[in-house]
mmCIF file of C-alpha atoms in Angstrom:
data_model
loop_
_atom_site.group_PDB
_atom_site.id
_atom_site.type_symbol
_atom_site.label_atom_id
_atom_site.label_comp_id
_atom_site.label_asym_id
_atom_site.label_seq_id
_atom_site.Cartn_x
_atom_site.Cartn_y
_atom_site.Cartn_z
ATOM 1 C CA MET Y 1 49.584 11.908 28.390
ATOM 2 C CA LYS Y 2 48.822 15.477 29.397
ATOM 3 C CA GLU Y 3 51.020 18.536 28.878
ATOM 4 C CA PRO Y 4 53.241 18.786 31.962
ATOM 5 C CA GLY Y 5 51.973 22.024 32.942
ATOM 6 C CA GLN Y 6 48.460 20.866 32.635
ATOM 7 C CA TYR Y 7 49.116 17.860 34.857
ATOM 8 C CA LEU Y 8 51.008 19.911 37.453
ATOM 9 C CA ALA Y 9 47.897 22.159 37.693
ATOM 10 C CA GLN Y 10 45.545 19.289 38.154
ATOM 11 C CA ALA Y 11 47.992 17.320 40.508
ATOM 12 C CA LEU Y 12 48.382 20.230 42.743
ATOM 13 C CA LYS Y 13 44.741 21.089 43.031
ATOM 14 C CA GLN Y 14 43.815 17.443 43.563
ATOM 15 C CA ARG Y 15 46.349 16.949 46.290
ATOM 16 C CA ARG Y 16 45.366 20.170 47.878
ATOM 17 C CA LYS Y 17 41.708 19.083 47.925
ATOM 18 C CA ALA Y 18 42.555 15.755 49.207
ATOM 19 C CA LYS Y 19 44.278 17.176 52.280
ATOM 20 C CA GLY Y 20 41.309 19.501 52.737
ATOM 21 C CA TRP Y 21 43.633 22.607 52.559
ATOM 22 C CA SER Y 22 42.894 25.993 51.566
ATOM 23 C CA LEU Y 23 45.444 27.855 49.410
ATOM 24 C CA ASP Y 24 46.575 29.588 52.426
ATOM 25 C CA GLN Y 25 47.124 26.303 54.320
ATOM 26 C CA ALA Y 26 48.939 24.907 51.365
ATOM 27 C CA SER Y 27 51.182 28.043 51.270
ATOM 28 C CA ARG Y 28 52.074 27.663 54.893
ATOM 29 C CA SER Y 29 52.938 23.921 54.356
ATOM 30 C CA THR Y 30 55.226 24.563 51.210
ATOM 31 C CA GLY Y 31 56.587 27.883 51.748
ATOM 32 C CA VAL Y 32 55.275 28.962 48.245
ATOM 33 C CA SER Y 33 53.113 32.061 48.033
ATOM 34 C CA LYS Y 34 49.360 31.624 47.897
ATOM 35 C CA ALA Y 35 49.301 33.770 44.804
ATOM 36 C CA MET Y 36 51.911 31.454 43.019
ATOM 37 C CA LEU Y 37 49.968 28.279 44.075
ATOM 38 C CA GLY Y 38 46.763 29.852 42.572
ATOM 39 C CA GLN Y 39 48.556 30.628 39.355
ATOM 40 C CA ILE Y 40 50.007 27.115 39.080
ATOM 41 C CA GLU Y 41 46.612 25.540 39.650
ATOM 42 C CA ARG Y 42 45.122 27.678 36.930
ATOM 43 C CA GLY Y 43 47.943 26.887 34.748
ATOM 44 C CA GLU Y 44 49.063 30.489 34.485
ATOM 45 C CA SER Y 45 52.636 30.005 35.975
ATOM 46 C CA SER Y 46 55.411 27.636 35.327
ATOM 47 C CA PRO Y 47 57.302 27.348 38.692
ATOM 48 C CA THR Y 48 61.143 26.663 38.792
ATOM 49 C CA VAL Y 49 62.232 23.289 39.675
ATOM 50 C CA ALA Y 50 63.247 24.579 43.188
ATOM 51 C CA THR Y 51 59.651 25.788 43.608
ATOM 52 C CA LEU Y 52 58.318 22.210 42.495
ATOM 53 C CA TRP Y 53 60.571 20.737 45.126
ATOM 54 C CA LYS Y 54 59.107 23.067 47.820
ATOM 55 C CA ILE Y 55 55.664 21.912 46.832
ATOM 56 C CA ALA Y 56 56.417 18.258 46.850
ATOM 57 C CA THR Y 57 58.188 18.526 50.178
ATOM 58 C CA GLY Y 58 55.330 20.499 51.646
ATOM 59 C CA PHE Y 59 52.683 17.938 50.609
ATOM 60 C CA ASN Y 60 55.094 15.016 51.748
ATOM 61 C CA ALA Y 61 55.156 13.698 48.278
ATOM 62 C CA ALA Y 62 57.674 12.706 45.580
ATOM 63 C CA LEU Y 63 58.560 15.221 42.866
ATOM 64 C CA SER Y 64 57.414 12.937 40.099
ATOM 65 C CA ASP Y 65 53.905 12.941 41.563
ATOM 66 C CA PHE Y 66 53.739 16.613 40.160
ATOM 67 C CA LEU Y 67 55.421 15.921 36.861
ATOM 68 C CA GLU Y 68 53.852 12.772 35.219
ATOM 69 C CA GLN Y 69 50.548 11.112 35.692
ATOM 70 C CA PRO Y 70 51.063 7.555 36.804
ATOM 71 C CA ASP Y 71 50.473 4.737 34.189
ATOM 72 C CA PRO Y 72 49.323 1.558 35.893
ATOM 73 C CA GLU Y 73 50.123 -0.282 32.464
ATOM 74 C CA ASP Y 74 53.788 0.862 32.629
ATOM 75 C CA GLN Y 75 54.979 -2.205 34.585
ATOM 76 C CA GLY Y 76 57.630 -3.808 32.313
ATOM 77 C CA ALA Y 77 57.356 -1.175 29.588
ATOM 78 C CA VAL Y 78 60.741 0.153 28.260
ATOM 79 C CA ARG Y 79 61.020 3.890 28.999
ATOM 80 C CA GLN Y 80 63.174 6.038 26.606
ATOM 81 C CA ALA Y 81 64.751 9.107 28.037
ATOM 82 C CA ASP Y 82 64.670 10.840 24.759
ATOM 83 C CA GLU Y 83 60.904 10.401 24.497
ATOM 84 C CA LEU Y 84 60.420 11.552 28.057
ATOM 85 C CA ARG Y 85 62.646 14.547 28.283
ATOM 86 C CA HIS Y 86 61.042 17.948 28.765
ATOM 87 C CA GLN Y 87 61.590 21.324 30.442
ATOM 88 C CA PRO Y 88 59.039 21.201 33.257
ATOM 89 C CA ALA Y 89 59.858 24.594 34.652
ATOM 90 C CA VAL Y 90 61.120 27.934 33.670
ATOM 91 C CA ASP Y 91 64.674 27.214 34.618
ATOM 92 C CA GLN Y 92 67.358 25.534 32.450
ATOM 93 C CA MET Y 93 66.975 21.876 33.500
ATOM 94 C CA LEU Y 94 65.609 19.068 31.269
ATOM 95 C CA VAL Y 95 63.923 16.323 33.061
ATOM 96 C CA ALA Y 96 63.046 12.645 31.974
ATOM 97 C CA THR Y 97 61.214 10.814 34.560
ATOM 98 C CA ILE Y 98 62.836 7.414 34.147
ATOM 99 C CA PHE Y 99 60.882 5.656 36.879
ATOM 100 C CA PRO Y 100 58.011 7.669 38.662
ATOM 101 C CA TYR Y 101 57.700 7.323 42.304
ATOM 102 C CA ASP Y 102 56.562 3.883 43.440
ATOM 103 C CA ALA Y 103 55.463 3.786 47.235
ATOM 104 C CA ALA Y 104 56.226 -0.045 47.263
ATOM 105 C CA LEU Y 105 59.785 0.626 46.318
ATOM 106 C CA GLY Y 106 60.205 4.031 47.981
ATOM 107 C CA PHE Y 107 62.140 5.733 45.076
ATOM 108 C CA GLU Y 108 61.789 7.621 41.862
ATOM 109 C CA MET Y 109 64.495 8.003 39.131
ATOM 110 C CA PHE Y 110 65.283 10.835 36.682
ATOM 111 C CA GLU Y 111 67.504 11.741 33.952
ATOM 112 C CA LEU Y 112 68.493 15.333 34.470
ATOM 113 C CA THR Y 113 70.298 17.604 32.041
ATOM 114 C CA LEU Y 114 72.006 20.724 33.356
ATOM 115 C CA MET Y 115 72.799 23.319 30.691
ATOM 116 C CA PRO Y 116 76.177 25.198 30.722
ATOM 117 C CA GLY Y 117 76.357 27.843 33.386
ATOM 118 C CA TYR Y 118 73.185 26.294 35.257
ATOM 119 C CA THR Y 119 73.142 26.401 39.048
ATOM 120 C CA ARG Y 120 70.519 25.413 41.433
ATOM 121 C CA SER Y 121 70.424 25.357 45.159
ATOM 122 C CA SER Y 122 68.086 22.836 46.793
ATOM 123 C CA GLU Y 123 66.528 23.133 50.149
ATOM 124 C CA PRO Y 124 66.340 20.133 52.393
ATOM 125 C CA HIS Y 125 63.920 17.424 51.399
ATOM 126 C CA ALA Y 126 62.015 15.409 53.930
ATOM 127 C CA PRO Y 127 63.938 13.634 56.681
ATOM 128 C CA GLY Y 128 65.645 10.592 55.460
ATOM 129 C CA VAL Y 129 65.641 11.285 51.876
ATOM 130 C CA THR Y 130 68.749 10.427 50.001
ATOM 131 C CA GLU Y 131 69.871 11.000 46.417
ATOM 132 C CA HIS Y 132 72.166 8.831 44.319
ATOM 133 C CA VAL Y 133 73.712 10.619 41.428
ATOM 134 C CA VAL Y 134 75.528 8.966 38.565
ATOM 135 C CA LEU Y 135 77.034 11.330 35.858
ATOM 136 C CA LEU Y 136 76.471 9.968 32.398
ATOM 137 C CA ARG Y 137 77.921 12.841 30.295
ATOM 138 C CA GLY Y 138 79.868 16.042 30.892
ATOM 139 C CA GLU Y 139 81.095 17.254 34.090
ATOM 140 C CA MET Y 140 79.208 18.921 37.086
ATOM 141 C CA GLU Y 141 79.532 20.053 40.669
ATOM 142 C CA LEU Y 142 77.322 18.992 43.736
ATOM 143 C CA LEU Y 143 77.091 21.076 46.831
ATOM 144 C CA ILE Y 144 77.059 18.501 49.739
ATOM 145 C CA GLU Y 145 77.887 19.448 53.461
ATOM 146 C CA GLY Y 146 78.708 23.021 52.361
ATOM 147 C CA GLN Y 147 81.425 22.022 49.826
ATOM 148 C CA TRP Y 148 81.217 21.719 46.015
ATOM 149 C CA LYS Y 149 82.357 18.118 44.718
ATOM 150 C CA LEU Y 150 83.450 17.759 41.247
ATOM 151 C CA LEU Y 151 81.988 14.839 39.261
ATOM 152 C CA LEU Y 152 83.576 13.616 36.073
ATOM 153 C CA GLU Y 153 81.895 11.372 33.456
ATOM 154 C CA GLY Y 154 81.093 7.987 35.193
ATOM 155 C CA ASP Y 155 81.350 9.183 38.689
ATOM 156 C CA ALA Y 156 78.613 8.253 41.099
ATOM 157 C CA ILE Y 157 77.795 9.709 44.619
ATOM 158 C CA ARG Y 158 75.118 9.163 47.379
ATOM 159 C CA PHE Y 159 74.221 11.917 49.884
ATOM 160 C CA ALA Y 160 71.507 12.782 52.425
ATOM 161 C CA ALA Y 161 69.285 15.094 50.606
ATOM 162 C CA ASP Y 162 67.568 16.190 53.854
ATOM 163 C CA ARG Y 163 70.114 18.959 54.095
ATOM 164 C CA PRO Y 164 70.747 21.893 51.865
ATOM 165 C CA HIS Y 165 72.513 20.800 48.695
ATOM 166 C CA GLY Y 166 73.119 22.031 45.224
ATOM 167 C CA TYR Y 167 73.907 21.211 41.538
ATOM 168 C CA ARG Y 168 76.021 23.261 38.914
ATOM 169 C CA ASN Y 169 77.445 22.954 35.579
ATOM 170 C CA LEU Y 170 80.433 25.233 34.978
ATOM 171 C CA GLY Y 171 81.283 23.410 31.912
ATOM 172 C CA ARG Y 172 80.589 24.323 28.119
ATOM 173 C CA GLU Y 173 78.657 21.160 27.463
ATOM 174 C CA PRO Y 174 75.390 19.896 29.127
ATOM 175 C CA ALA Y 175 75.872 17.650 32.020
ATOM 176 C CA VAL Y 176 73.507 14.566 32.007
ATOM 177 C CA PHE Y 177 73.029 12.472 34.891
ATOM 178 C CA HIS Y 178 70.779 9.885 36.690
ATOM 179 C CA ASN Y 179 69.364 10.839 39.945
ATOM 180 C CA LEU Y 180 67.612 8.086 42.061
ATOM 181 C CA ILE Y 181 65.740 9.644 44.967
ATOM 182 C CA HIS Y 182 64.991 7.354 47.774
ATOM 183 C CA TYR Y 183 62.217 8.193 50.552
ATOM 184 C CA PRO Y 184 62.255 6.419 53.635
ATOM 185 C CA ALA Y 185 59.137 4.216 54.708
#
């Protein structure tokens, strides 16, 4: 498996070339500067998770398409979050891709860890995208429809992710949760 930054650089460049886009066109589609996209493609920059989402949305792709190389041999394999967990971006969020995006199923699933004090605002994803969050450890808040909702260990919530939303951990311990993201057909 490639280092996450190397895979991101390769995946971004391949997707851009497959669409026949220049860096300028990719910048217009994603809302990420041409300079930043070029730096990511050359492996010179580690974007934030928010920037990764902008890229995925602009390419009409799943986030995991840029985080992990698909493994056709993975069907039926046991995936262990402790082995998959990494920090794919410069911000303080750890990510384990539990199930990479599968077009036949329409979803991807992550284990996400928010460090104490971490806050992230997320721009709307593509129309019809929903997120399903199950808090495993700690406590956190989700910004949904303009209001912060407190989640305690064991709580679960589903929300429309095609609207602005956010995540934050105001606690003293890491907040660990599963996030299943469903993309409409």
